[in-house]
JSON list of C-alpha atoms in Angstrom, two decimals:
[
{"chain": "Z", "resi": 1, "resn": "ARG", "atom": "CA", "xyz": [0.00, 0.00, 0.00]},
{"chain": "Z", "resi": 2, "resn": "ARG", "atom": "CA", "xyz": [3.03, 2.28, 0.11]},
{"chain": "Z", "resi": 3, "resn": "GLY", "atom": "CA", "xyz": [4.05, 1.49, -3.45]},
{"chain": "Z", "resi": 4, "resn": "TYR", "atom": "CA", "xyz": [4.20, 5.10, -4.58]},
{"chain": "Z", "resi": 5, "resn": "ALA", "atom": "CA", "xyz": [6.59, 8.04, -4.70]},
{"chain": "Z", "resi": 6, "resn": "LYS", "atom": "CA", "xyz": [6.28, 11.75, -5.41]},
{"chain": "Z", "resi": 7, "resn": "TYR", "atom": "CA", "xyz": [7.07, 12.34, -9.09]},
{"chain": "Z", "resi": 8, "resn": "ASN", "atom": "CA", "xyz": [7.77, 16.08, -9.16]},
{"chain": "Z", "resi": 9, "resn": "SER", "atom": "CA", "xyz": [9.37, 17.88, -6.22]},
{"chain": "Z", "resi": 10, "resn": "SER", "atom": "CA", "xyz": [7.97, 21.25, -7.34]},
{"chain": "Z", "resi": 11, "resn": "ALA", "atom": "CA", "xyz": [4.40, 21.84, -8.46]},
{"chain": "Z", "resi": 12, "resn": "ILE", "atom": "CA", "xyz": [3.43, 22.44, -12.08]},
{"chain": "Z", "resi": 13, "resn": "THR", "atom": "CA", "xyz": [3.26, 26.14, -12.99]},
{"chain": "Z", "resi": 14, "resn": "ASN", "atom": "CA", "xyz": [0.58, 28.07, -11.06]},
{"chain": "Z", "resi": 15, "resn": "THR", "atom": "CA", "xyz": [0.22, 25.10, -8.64]},
{"chain": "Z", "resi": 16, "resn": "LYS", "atom": "CA", "xyz": [-3.18, 24.18, -10.07]},
{"chain": "Z", "resi": 17, "resn": "SER", "atom": "CA", "xyz": [-4.62, 20.68, -9.78]},
{"chain": "Z", "resi": 18, "resn": "VAL", "atom": "CA", "xyz": [-3.88, 18.18, -12.54]},
{"chain": "Z", "resi": 19, "resn": "ARG", "atom": "CA", "xyz": [-7.13, 17.39, -14.41]},
{"chain": "Z", "resi": 20, "resn": "GLY", "atom": "CA", "xyz": [-5.77, 14.79, -16.82]},
{"chain": "Z", "resi": 21, "resn": "LEU", "atom": "CA", "xyz": [-2.70, 12.62, -17.33]},
{"chain": "Z", "resi": 22, "resn": "TRP", "atom": "CA", "xyz": [-1.77, 10.57, -20.43]},
{"chain": "Z", "resi": 23, "resn": "THR", "atom": "CA", "xyz": [1.20, 8.67, -21.81]},
{"chain": "Z", "resi": 24, "resn": "PHE", "atom": "CA", "xyz": [2.50, 9.39, -25.30]},
{"chain": "Z", "resi": 25, "resn": "ASP", "atom": "CA", "xyz": [5.25, 7.55, -27.19]},
{"chain": "Z", "resi": 26, "resn": "ALA", "atom": "CA", "xyz": [6.60, 9.77, -29.98]},
{"chain": "Z", "resi": 27, "resn": "THR", "atom": "CA", "xyz": [7.83, 8.28, -33.24]},
{"chain": "Z", "resi": 28, "resn": "ASP", "atom": "CA", "xyz": [11.42, 9.37, -32.41]},
{"chain": "Z", "resi": 29, "resn": "GLY", "atom": "CA", "xyz": [11.38, 7.02, -29.39]},
{"chain": "Z", "resi": 30, "resn": "THR", "atom": "CA", "xyz": [10.79, 9.64, -26.70]},
{"chain": "Z", "resi": 31, "resn": "LYS", "atom": "CA", "xyz": [8.31, 8.59, -24.03]},
{"chain": "Z", "resi": 32, "resn": "TYR", "atom": "CA", "xyz": [6.24, 11.37, -22.51]},
{"chain": "Z", "resi": 33, "resn": "PHE", "atom": "CA", "xyz": [3.78, 11.96, -19.73]},
{"chain": "Z", "resi": 34, "resn": "VAL", "atom": "CA", "xyz": [1.33, 14.69, -20.74]},
{"chain": "Z", "resi": 35, "resn": "ALA", "atom": "CA", "xyz": [-0.65, 16.56, -18.08]},
{"chain": "Z", "resi": 36, "resn": "LEU", "atom": "CA", "xyz": [-3.54, 19.01, -18.22]},
{"chain": "Z", "resi": 37, "resn": "SER", "atom": "CA", "xyz": [-3.21, 21.50, -15.37]},
{"chain": "Z", "resi": 38, "resn": "SER", "atom": "CA", "xyz": [-5.79, 24.27, -15.10]},
{"chain": "Z", "resi": 39, "resn": "SER", "atom": "CA", "xyz": [-6.14, 25.36, -18.76]},
{"chain": "Z", "resi": 40, "resn": "SER", "atom": "CA", "xyz": [-2.74, 24.33, -20.17]},
{"chain": "Z", "resi": 41, "resn": "PHE", "atom": "CA", "xyz": [-0.90, 21.18, -21.22]},
{"chain": "Z", "resi": 42, "resn": "TYR", "atom": "CA", "xyz": [2.55, 20.17, -19.93]},
{"chain": "Z", "resi": 43, "resn": "ARG", "atom": "CA", "xyz": [5.01, 17.43, -20.84]},
{"chain": "Z", "resi": 44, "resn": "THR", "atom": "CA", "xyz": [7.74, 15.48, -19.08]},
{"chain": "Z", "resi": 45, "resn": "THR", "atom": "CA", "xyz": [10.12, 12.75, -20.20]},
{"chain": "Z", "resi": 46, "resn": "GLY", "atom": "CA", "xyz": [10.51, 11.07, -16.83]},
{"chain": "Z", "resi": 47, "resn": "ASP", "atom": "CA", "xyz": [12.90, 13.35, -14.93]},
{"chain": "Z", "resi": 48, "resn": "GLY", "atom": "CA", "xyz": [10.24, 14.83, -12.65]},
{"chain": "Z", "resi": 49, "resn": "SER", "atom": "CA", "xyz": [10.15, 18.26, -14.30]},
{"chain": "Z", "resi": 50, "resn": "TRP", "atom": "CA", "xyz": [7.26, 19.64, -16.35]},
{"chain": "Z", "resi": 51, "resn": "THR", "atom": "CA", "xyz": [7.49, 21.93, -19.38]},
{"chain": "Z", "resi": 52, "resn": "ALA", "atom": "CA", "xyz": [4.57, 23.81, -20.93]},
{"chain": "Z", "resi": 53, "resn": "ILE", "atom": "CA", "xyz": [3.72, 22.62, -24.45]},
{"chain": "Z", "resi": 54, "resn": "THR", "atom": "CA", "xyz": [3.85, 25.56, -26.82]},
{"chain": "Z", "resi": 55, "resn": "GLY", "atom": "CA", "xyz": [0.45, 26.37, -28.31]},
{"chain": "Z", "resi": 56, "resn": "LEU", "atom": "CA", "xyz": [-1.57, 24.23, -25.89]},
{"chain": "Z", "resi": 57, "resn": "SER", "atom": "CA", "xyz": [-2.88, 26.79, -23.41]},
{"chain": "Z", "resi": 58, "resn": "GLY", "atom": "CA", "xyz": [-5.86, 29.03, -22.80]},
{"chain": "Z", "resi": 59, "resn": "TYR", "atom": "CA", "xyz": [-8.46, 26.24, -22.84]},
{"chain": "Z", "resi": 60, "resn": "SER", "atom": "CA", "xyz": [-11.54, 26.00, -20.66]},
{"chain": "Z", "resi": 61, "resn": "SER", "atom": "CA", "xyz": [-10.66, 25.40, -17.01]},
{"chain": "Z", "resi": 62, "resn": "THR", "atom": "CA", "xyz": [-13.86, 23.42, -16.46]},
{"chain": "Z", "resi": 63, "resn": "LYS", "atom": "CA", "xyz": [-14.40, 21.30, -19.60]},
{"chain": "Z", "resi": 64, "resn": "GLU", "atom": "CA", "xyz": [-12.61, 17.96, -19.41]},
{"chain": "Z", "resi": 65, "resn": "PHE", "atom": "CA", "xyz": [-10.28, 16.75, -22.17]},
{"chain": "Z", "resi": 66, "resn": "GLN", "atom": "CA", "xyz": [-10.11, 13.21, -23.48]},
{"chain": "Z", "resi": 67, "resn": "CYS", "atom": "CA", "xyz": [-6.95, 12.11, -25.34]},
{"chain": "Z", "resi": 68, "resn": "THR", "atom": "CA", "xyz": [-5.79, 9.10, -27.34]},
{"chain": "Z", "resi": 69, "resn": "GLN", "atom": "CA", "xyz": [-2.66, 8.09, -29.24]},
{"chain": "Z", "resi": 70, "resn": "THR", "atom": "CA", "xyz": [-2.78, 6.79, -32.80]},
{"chain": "Z", "resi": 71, "resn": "ILE", "atom": "CA", "xyz": [-1.07, 7.40, -36.16]},
{"chain": "Z", "resi": 72, "resn": "GLY", "atom": "CA", "xyz": [2.04, 8.64, -34.30]},
{"chain": "Z", "resi": 73, "resn": "LYS", "atom": "CA", "xyz": [0.31, 11.56, -32.58]},
{"chain": "Z", "resi": 74, "resn": "LEU", "atom": "CA", "xyz": [-1.63, 12.45, -29.46]},
{"chain": "Z", "resi": 75, "resn": "TRP", "atom": "CA", "xyz": [-5.18, 13.58, -30.26]},
{"chain": "Z", "resi": 76, "resn": "CYS", "atom": "CA", "xyz": [-7.29, 15.47, -27.71]},
{"chain": "Z", "resi": 77, "resn": "ALA", "atom": "CA", "xyz": [-10.82, 16.88, -27.61]},
{"chain": "Z", "resi": 78, "resn": "ASN", "atom": "CA", "xyz": [-13.04, 18.67, -25.10]},
{"chain": "Z", "resi": 79, "resn": "GLY", "atom": "CA", "xyz": [-16.11, 19.70, -27.12]},
{"chain": "Z", "resi": 80, "resn": "ASP", "atom": "CA", "xyz": [-14.63, 23.09, -28.00]},
{"chain": "Z", "resi": 81, "resn": "VAL", "atom": "CA", "xyz": [-11.49, 22.05, -29.84]},
{"chain": "Z", "resi": 82, "resn": "VAL", "atom": "CA", "xyz": [-9.67, 19.04, -31.31]},
{"chain": "Z", "resi": 83, "resn": "PHE", "atom": "CA", "xyz": [-5.88, 19.17, -31.54]},
{"chain": "Z", "resi": 84, "resn": "GLN", "atom": "CA", "xyz": [-2.93, 16.93, -32.37]},
{"chain": "Z", "resi": 85, "resn": "TRP", "atom": "CA", "xyz": [0.60, 16.86, -30.93]},
{"chain": "Z", "resi": 86, "resn": "ASP", "atom": "CA", "xyz": [3.54, 14.78, -32.16]},
{"chain": "Z", "resi": 87, "resn": "GLY", "atom": "CA", "xyz": [6.07, 15.63, -29.44]},
{"chain": "Z", "resi": 88, "resn": "THR", "atom": "CA", "xyz": [7.44, 18.59, -31.39]},
{"chain": "Z", "resi": 89, "resn": "SER", "atom": "CA", "xyz": [4.64, 20.54, -32.99]},
{"chain": "Z", "resi": 90, "resn": "THR", "atom": "CA", "xyz": [0.94, 20.98, -32.38]},
{"chain": "Z", "resi": 91, "resn": "ALA", "atom": "CA", "xyz": [-2.00, 21.92, -34.59]},
{"chain": "Z", "resi": 92, "resn": "ALA", "atom": "CA", "xyz": [-5.74, 22.32, -34.30]},
{"chain": "Z", "resi": 93, "resn": "VAL", "atom": "CA", "xyz": [-7.74, 19.84, -36.36]},
{"chain": "Z", "resi": 94, "resn": "SER", "atom": "CA", "xyz": [-10.01, 22.38, -38.00]},
{"chain": "Z", "resi": 95, "resn": "GLY", "atom": "CA", "xyz": [-12.07, 19.87, -39.98]},
{"chain": "Z", "resi": 96, "resn": "ALA", "atom": "CA", "xyz": [-12.90, 17.64, -37.01]},
{"chain": "Z", "resi": 97, "resn": "PRO", "atom": "CA", "xyz": [-16.37, 17.58, -35.43]},
{"chain": "Z", "resi": 98, "resn": "LEU", "atom": "CA", "xyz": [-16.39, 19.19, -31.99]},
{"chain": "Z", "resi": 99, "resn": "GLY", "atom": "CA", "xyz": [-17.10, 16.32, -29.64]},
{"chain": "Z", "resi": 100, "resn": "ASN", "atom": "CA", "xyz": [-16.00, 15.66, -26.08]},
{"chain": "Z", "resi": 101, "resn": "LEU", "atom": "CA", "xyz": [-15.29, 11.92, -26.54]},
{"chain": "Z", "resi": 102, "resn": "ILE", "atom": "CA", "xyz": [-12.34, 10.62, -28.54]},
{"chain": "Z", "resi": 103, "resn": "GLY", "atom": "CA", "xyz": [-10.98, 7.17, -29.33]},
{"chain": "Z", "resi": 104, "resn": "LYS", "atom": "CA", "xyz": [-9.02, 5.15, -31.90]},
{"chain": "Z", "resi": 105, "resn": "PHE", "atom": "CA", "xyz": [-9.81, 2.16, -34.09]},
{"chain": "Z", "resi": 106, "resn": "ARG", "atom": "CA", "xyz": [-8.29, 0.72, -37.28]},
{"chain": "Z", "resi": 107, "resn": "ASN", "atom": "CA", "xyz": [-5.79, 3.62, -37.68]},
{"chain": "Z", "resi": 108, "resn": "ARG", "atom": "CA", "xyz": [-8.59, 6.17, -37.38]},
{"chain": "Z", "resi": 109, "resn": "VAL", "atom": "CA", "xyz": [-9.52, 8.84, -34.85]},
{"chain": "Z", "resi": 110, "resn": "LEU", "atom": "CA", "xyz": [-13.10, 8.44, -33.56]},
{"chain": "Z", "resi": 111, "resn": "ILE", "atom": "CA", "xyz": [-15.08, 11.35, -32.12]},
{"chain": "Z", "resi": 112, "resn": "SER", "atom": "CA", "xyz": [-18.47, 11.41, -30.39]},
{"chain": "Z", "resi": 113, "resn": "GLY", "atom": "CA", "xyz": [-20.38, 13.58, -27.93]},
{"chain": "Z", "resi": 114, "resn": "ILE", "atom": "CA", "xyz": [-21.02, 16.03, -30.77]},
{"chain": "Z", "resi": 115, "resn": "SER", "atom": "CA", "xyz": [-23.67, 18.69, -30.11]},
{"chain": "Z", "resi": 116, "resn": "GLY", "atom": "CA", "xyz": [-26.87, 17.89, -31.98]},
{"chain": "Z", "resi": 117, "resn": "SER", "atom": "CA", "xyz": [-25.58, 14.44, -32.91]},
{"chain": "Z", "resi": 118, "resn": "LYS", "atom": "CA", "xyz": [-24.71, 12.73, -29.63]},
{"chain": "Z", "resi": 119, "resn": "GLY", "atom": "CA", "xyz": [-25.89, 9.28, -30.69]},
{"chain": "Z", "resi": 120, "resn": "ARG", "atom": "CA", "xyz": [-23.42, 9.18, -33.56]},
{"chain": "Z", "resi": 121, "resn": "VAL", "atom": "CA", "xyz": [-19.70, 8.37, -33.93]},
{"chain": "Z", "resi": 122, "resn": "ARG", "atom": "CA", "xyz": [-17.62, 10.14, -36.57]},
{"chain": "Z", "resi": 123, "resn": "GLY", "atom": "CA", "xyz": [-14.49, 8.39, -37.79]},
{"chain": "Z", "resi": 124, "resn": "SER", "atom": "CA", "xyz": [-11.60, 10.01, -39.65]},
{"chain": "Z", "resi": 125, "resn": "GLY", "atom": "CA", "xyz": [-10.09, 8.68, -42.81]},
{"chain": "Z", "resi": 126, "resn": "GLU", "atom": "CA", "xyz": [-7.74, 5.72, -42.38]},
{"chain": "Z", "resi": 127, "resn": "LEU", "atom": "CA", "xyz": [-4.24, 6.98, -41.46]},
{"chain": "Z", "resi": 128, "resn": "ASP", "atom": "CA", "xyz": [-5.49, 10.58, -41.59]},
{"chain": "Z", "resi": 129, "resn": "GLY", "atom": "CA", "xyz": [-6.92, 11.93, -38.34]},
{"chain": "Z", "resi": 130, "resn": "THR", "atom": "CA", "xyz": [-7.57, 15.33, -39.93]},
{"chain": "Z", "resi": 131, "resn": "ASP", "atom": "CA", "xyz": [-10.02, 14.15, -42.64]},
{"chain": "Z", "resi": 132, "resn": "TYR", "atom": "CA", "xyz": [-13.71, 13.91, -41.67]},
{"chain": "Z", "resi": 133, "resn": "THR", "atom": "CA", "xyz": [-15.35, 14.62, -45.02]},
{"chain": "Z", "resi": 134, "resn": "VAL", "atom": "CA", "xyz": [-17.85, 11.81, -45.61]},
{"chain": "Z", "resi": 135, "resn": "GLN", "atom": "CA", "xyz": [-17.81, 10.87, -49.28]},
{"chain": "Z", "resi": 136, "resn": "ILE", "atom": "CA", "xyz": [-20.71, 9.34, -51.15]},
{"chain": "Z", "resi": 137, "resn": "PRO", "atom": "CA", "xyz": [-20.32, 6.53, -52.03]},
{"chain": "Z", "resi": 138, "resn": "GLY", "atom": "CA", "xyz": [-16.76, 6.53, -50.63]},
{"chain": "Z", "resi": 139, "resn": "VAL", "atom": "CA", "xyz": [-14.28, 3.68, -50.33]},
{"chain": "Z", "resi": 140, "resn": "SER", "atom": "CA", "xyz": [-13.05, 1.50, -47.48]},
{"chain": "Z", "resi": 141, "resn": "THR", "atom": "CA", "xyz": [-10.46, 4.04, -46.25]},
{"chain": "Z", "resi": 142, "resn": "THR", "atom": "CA", "xyz": [-12.65, 7.19, -46.29]},
{"chain": "Z", "resi": 143, "resn": "PRO", "atom": "CA", "xyz": [-14.27, 8.80, -43.20]},
{"chain": "Z", "resi": 144, "resn": "PHE", "atom": "CA", "xyz": [-17.56, 7.52, -41.79]},
{"chain": "Z", "resi": 145, "resn": "SER", "atom": "CA", "xyz": [-20.50, 8.66, -39.67]},
{"chain": "Z", "resi": 146, "resn": "ILE", "atom": "CA", "xyz": [-22.47, 5.93, -37.88]},
{"chain": "Z", "resi": 147, "resn": "ALA", "atom": "CA", "xyz": [-25.52, 6.20, -35.63]},
{"chain": "Z", "resi": 148, "resn": "PHE", "atom": "CA", "xyz": [-25.64, 3.74, -32.73]},
{"chain": "Z", "resi": 149, "resn": "GLY", "atom": "CA", "xyz": [-29.16, 2.62, -31.87]},
{"chain": "Z", "resi": 150, "resn": "GLY", "atom": "CA", "xyz": [-30.71, 4.33, -34.87]},
{"chain": "Z", "resi": 151, "resn": "SER", "atom": "CA", "xyz": [-30.64, 7.97, -35.89]},
{"chain": "Z", "resi": 152, "resn": "ASP", "atom": "CA", "xyz": [-32.03, 9.11, -32.52]},
{"chain": "Z", "resi": 153, "resn": "ASP", "atom": "CA", "xyz": [-33.11, 6.60, -29.87]},
{"chain": "Z", "resi": 154, "resn": "GLY", "atom": "CA", "xyz": [-33.13, 9.20, -27.10]},
{"chain": "Z", "resi": 155, "resn": "GLU", "atom": "CA", "xyz": [-29.83, 8.06, -25.58]},
{"chain": "Z", "resi": 156, "resn": "ASP", "atom": "CA", "xyz": [-26.55, 9.89, -26.02]},
{"chain": "Z", "resi": 157, "resn": "ILE", "atom": "CA", "xyz": [-23.24, 8.09, -26.36]},
{"chain": "Z", "resi": 158, "resn": "THR", "atom": "CA", "xyz": [-21.43, 8.43, -23.05]},
{"chain": "Z", "resi": 159, "resn": "CYS", "atom": "CA", "xyz": [-18.30, 6.30, -23.52]},
{"chain": "Z", "resi": 160, "resn": "LEU", "atom": "CA", "xyz": [-15.95, 5.39, -26.35]},
{"chain": "Z", "resi": 161, "resn": "MET", "atom": "CA", "xyz": [-14.68, 2.34, -24.48]},
{"chain": "Z", "resi": 162, "resn": "GLY", "atom": "CA", "xyz": [-12.01, 1.30, -26.96]},
{"chain": "Z", "resi": 163, "resn": "ALA", "atom": "CA", "xyz": [-11.15, -1.91, -28.75]},
{"chain": "Z", "resi": 164, "resn": "TYR", "atom": "CA", "xyz": [-11.66, -5.18, -26.88]},
{"chain": "Z", "resi": 165, "resn": "GLN", "atom": "CA", "xyz": [-11.30, -8.57, -28.57]},
{"chain": "Z", "resi": 166, "resn": "ASP", "atom": "CA", "xyz": [-11.02, -6.83, -31.95]},
{"chain": "Z", "resi": 167, "resn": "VAL", "atom": "CA", "xyz": [-14.33, -4.96, -31.50]},
{"chain": "Z", "resi": 168, "resn": "PHE", "atom": "CA", "xyz": [-14.66, -1.25, -30.72]},
{"chain": "Z", "resi": 169, "resn": "ILE", "atom": "CA", "xyz": [-17.14, -0.90, -27.85]},
{"chain": "Z", "resi": 170, "resn": "VAL", "atom": "CA", "xyz": [-19.42, 2.11, -27.55]},
{"chain": "Z", "resi": 171, "resn": "GLY", "atom": "CA", "xyz": [-21.39, 2.77, -24.39]},
{"chain": "Z", "resi": 172, "resn": "LYS", "atom": "CA", "xyz": [-24.63, 4.61, -23.72]},
{"chain": "Z", "resi": 173, "resn": "ARG", "atom": "CA", "xyz": [-26.17, 5.02, -20.26]},
{"chain": "Z", "resi": 174, "resn": "ASN", "atom": "CA", "xyz": [-28.26, 1.87, -20.59]},
{"chain": "Z", "resi": 175, "resn": "SER", "atom": "CA", "xyz": [-26.77, -0.10, -23.45]},
{"chain": "Z", "resi": 176, "resn": "LEU", "atom": "CA", "xyz": [-23.54, -1.31, -25.04]},
{"chain": "Z", "resi": 177, "resn": "TRP", "atom": "CA", "xyz": [-22.76, -1.52, -28.76]},
{"chain": "Z", "resi": 178, "resn": "GLY", "atom": "CA", "xyz": [-19.96, -3.01, -30.82]},
{"chain": "Z", "resi": 179, "resn": "LEU", "atom": "CA", "xyz": [-18.41, -1.70, -34.04]},
{"chain": "Z", "resi": 180, "resn": "TYR", "atom": "CA", "xyz": [-17.18, -4.64, -36.12]},
{"chain": "Z", "resi": 181, "resn": "GLY", "atom": "CA", "xyz": [-15.20, -4.69, -39.35]},
{"chain": "Z", "resi": 182, "resn": "PHE", "atom": "CA", "xyz": [-12.04, -3.34, -40.91]},
{"chain": "Z", "resi": 183, "resn": "GLY", "atom": "CA", "xyz": [-13.12, -0.44, -43.15]},
{"chain": "Z", "resi": 184, "resn": "ARG", "atom": "CA", "xyz": [-16.00, 1.76, -44.12]},
{"chain": "Z", "resi": 185, "resn": "ASN", "atom": "CA", "xyz": [-17.33, -0.78, -46.61]},
{"chain": "Z", "resi": 186, "resn": "ASP", "atom": "CA", "xyz": [-17.73, -3.54, -44.02]},
{"chain": "Z", "resi": 187, "resn": "PHE", "atom": "CA", "xyz": [-18.25, -1.76, -40.67]},
{"chain": "Z", "resi": 188, "resn": "GLN", "atom": "CA", "xyz": [-21.27, -3.15, -38.81]},
{"chain": "Z", "resi": 189, "resn": "VAL", "atom": "CA", "xyz": [-22.93, -2.18, -35.53]},
{"chain": "Z", "resi": 190, "resn": "ARG", "atom": "CA", "xyz": [-24.32, -4.80, -33.16]},
{"chain": "Z", "resi": 191, "resn": "GLU", "atom": "CA", "xyz": [-26.03, -4.41, -29.81]},
{"chain": "Z", "resi": 192, "resn": "LEU", "atom": "CA", "xyz": [-24.06, -6.13, -27.02]},
{"chain": "Z", "resi": 193, "resn": "SER", "atom": "CA", "xyz": [-26.38, -5.37, -24.09]},
{"chain": "Z", "resi": 194, "resn": "ARG", "atom": "CA", "xyz": [-29.64, -3.49, -23.60]},
{"chain": "Z", "resi": 195, "resn": "GLU", "atom": "CA", "xyz": [-29.38, -3.71, -19.82]},
{"chain": "Z", "resi": 196, "resn": "VAL", "atom": "CA", "xyz": [-25.84, -2.56, -19.03]},
{"chain": "Z", "resi": 197, "resn": "GLY", "atom": "CA", "xyz": [-24.32, 0.75, -20.15]},
{"chain": "Z", "resi": 198, "resn": "CYS", "atom": "CA", "xyz": [-21.37, 3.00, -19.30]},
{"chain": "Z", "resi": 199, "resn": "ILE", "atom": "CA", "xyz": [-21.44, 6.30, -17.41]},
{"chain": "Z", "resi": 200, "resn": "GLU", "atom": "CA", "xyz": [-17.74, 7.26, -17.22]},
{"chain": "Z", "resi": 201, "resn": "GLN", "atom": "CA", "xyz": [-15.30, 6.81, -20.08]},
{"chain": "Z", "resi": 202, "resn": "ARG", "atom": "CA", "xyz": [-12.23, 7.24, -17.90]},
{"chain": "Z", "resi": 203, "resn": "SER", "atom": "CA", "xyz": [-13.28, 4.31, -15.72]},
{"chain": "Z", "resi": 204, "resn": "VAL", "atom": "CA", "xyz": [-12.74, 1.83, -18.58]},
{"chain": "Z", "resi": 205, "resn": "GLN", "atom": "CA", "xyz": [-9.71, -0.42, -18.14]},
{"chain": "Z", "resi": 206, "resn": "GLU", "atom": "CA", "xyz": [-8.61, -3.79, -19.50]},
{"chain": "Z", "resi": 207, "resn": "LYS", "atom": "CA", "xyz": [-6.82, -6.19, -17.16]},
{"chain": "Z", "resi": 208, "resn": "ASN", "atom": "CA", "xyz": [-6.10, -9.90, -17.48]},
{"chain": "Z", "resi": 209, "resn": "ASN", "atom": "CA", "xyz": [-8.03, -9.99, -20.76]},
{"chain": "Z", "resi": 210, "resn": "CYS", "atom": "CA", "xyz": [-11.20, -8.62, -19.16]},
{"chain": "Z", "resi": 211, "resn": "LEU", "atom": "CA", "xyz": [-12.77, -5.18, -19.46]},
{"chain": "Z", "resi": 212, "resn": "TYR", "atom": "CA", "xyz": [-13.84, -3.19, -16.38]},
{"chain": "Z", "resi": 213, "resn": "TRP", "atom": "CA", "xyz": [-15.92, 0.01, -16.17]},
{"chain": "Z", "resi": 214, "resn": "LEU", "atom": "CA", "xyz": [-18.56, 1.92, -14.22]},
{"chain": "Z", "resi": 215, "resn": "SER", "atom": "CA", "xyz": [-22.25, 1.57, -15.11]},
{"chain": "Z", "resi": 216, "resn": "LEU", "atom": "CA", "xyz": [-25.43, 2.82, -13.48]},
{"chain": "Z", "resi": 217, "resn": "ARG", "atom": "CA", "xyz": [-25.67, -0.39, -11.45]},
{"chain": "Z", "resi": 218, "resn": "GLY", "atom": "CA", "xyz": [-22.03, -0.52, -10.30]},
{"chain": "Z", "resi": 219, "resn": "VAL", "atom": "CA", "xyz": [-18.66, -1.81, -11.50]},
{"chain": "Z", "resi": 220, "resn": "GLU", "atom": "CA", "xyz": [-18.89, -4.20, -14.44]},
{"chain": "Z", "resi": 221, "resn": "LYS", "atom": "CA", "xyz": [-16.60, -6.94, -15.74]},
{"chain": "Z", "resi": 222, "resn": "TYR", "atom": "CA", "xyz": [-16.75, -8.15, -19.34]},
{"chain": "Z", "resi": 223, "resn": "CYS", "atom": "CA", "xyz": [-14.92, -11.39, -20.16]},
{"chain": "Z", "resi": 224, "resn": "GLY", "atom": "CA", "xyz": [-15.47, -13.12, -23.49]},
{"chain": "Z", "resi": 225, "resn": "THR", "atom": "CA", "xyz": [-19.19, -12.68, -24.06]},
{"chain": "Z", "resi": 226, "resn": "SER", "atom": "CA", "xyz": [-20.24, -12.48, -20.40]},
{"chain": "Z", "resi": 227, "resn": "ILE", "atom": "CA", "xyz": [-20.96, -9.23, -18.52]},
{"chain": "Z", "resi": 228, "resn": "GLY", "atom": "CA", "xyz": [-21.21, -9.37, -14.73]},
{"chain": "Z", "resi": 229, "resn": "ARG", "atom": "CA", "xyz": [-21.46, -6.86, -11.92]},
{"chain": "Z", "resi": 230, "resn": "ILE", "atom": "CA", "xyz": [-18.49, -7.28, -9.58]},
{"chain": "Z", "resi": 231, "resn": "SER", "atom": "CA", "xyz": [-19.24, -4.48, -7.10]},
{"chain": "Z", "resi": 232, "resn": "ASP", "atom": "CA", "xyz": [-21.95, -6.34, -5.17]},
{"chain": "Z", "resi": 233, "resn": "PRO", "atom": "CA", "xyz": [-19.59, -7.42, -2.34]},
{"chain": "Z", "resi": 234, "resn": "ILE", "atom": "CA", "xyz": [-18.25, -3.87, -1.92]}
]
């Protein structure tokens, strides 16, 4: 129970609380911790000191960011902005939909929690997290926009739970859905549960080949095809 140590001897600039912490492995081999403190992002390479990331400041001090790593970059969103950082430079993703949920699947960036379209997931082009232009008819590698549970079933998407057993799992408050396939031409959506949902994306973790998360009824465990509540004894 004492398996911890203080990482930084001096507080991050302005001594504000840390509201998010992510790992990022840059393509040049550098391994970073990235922190959101107050309204700015900071980086460290493991020496206990934090440096502000140029261009990543002035954000909302109340809206929470979600971040994911794919295609060699860190991608973050909070509903107001989507940006990318590669360890050296940063840029806003101007063509991305403004959602507050972000994930990765099949070398794509996935975004949901979009105002006016909260039951839908938008996926970038394959290997291009900046392209969200849905083409008709399109090809397997082009961006997509998929509604989970129909165009509007009254439930917003609350969690992009990530890939588990080669399926990308999407959670609503009272249901779970799976995105199957390898490209736009063969993506399919299937309902996994109409009883169990997800209420907090950051609670989702995989351990020992099982998925754990927080639902309305407690802490859930998903192994294989079986979902069970494990918080009853707590």
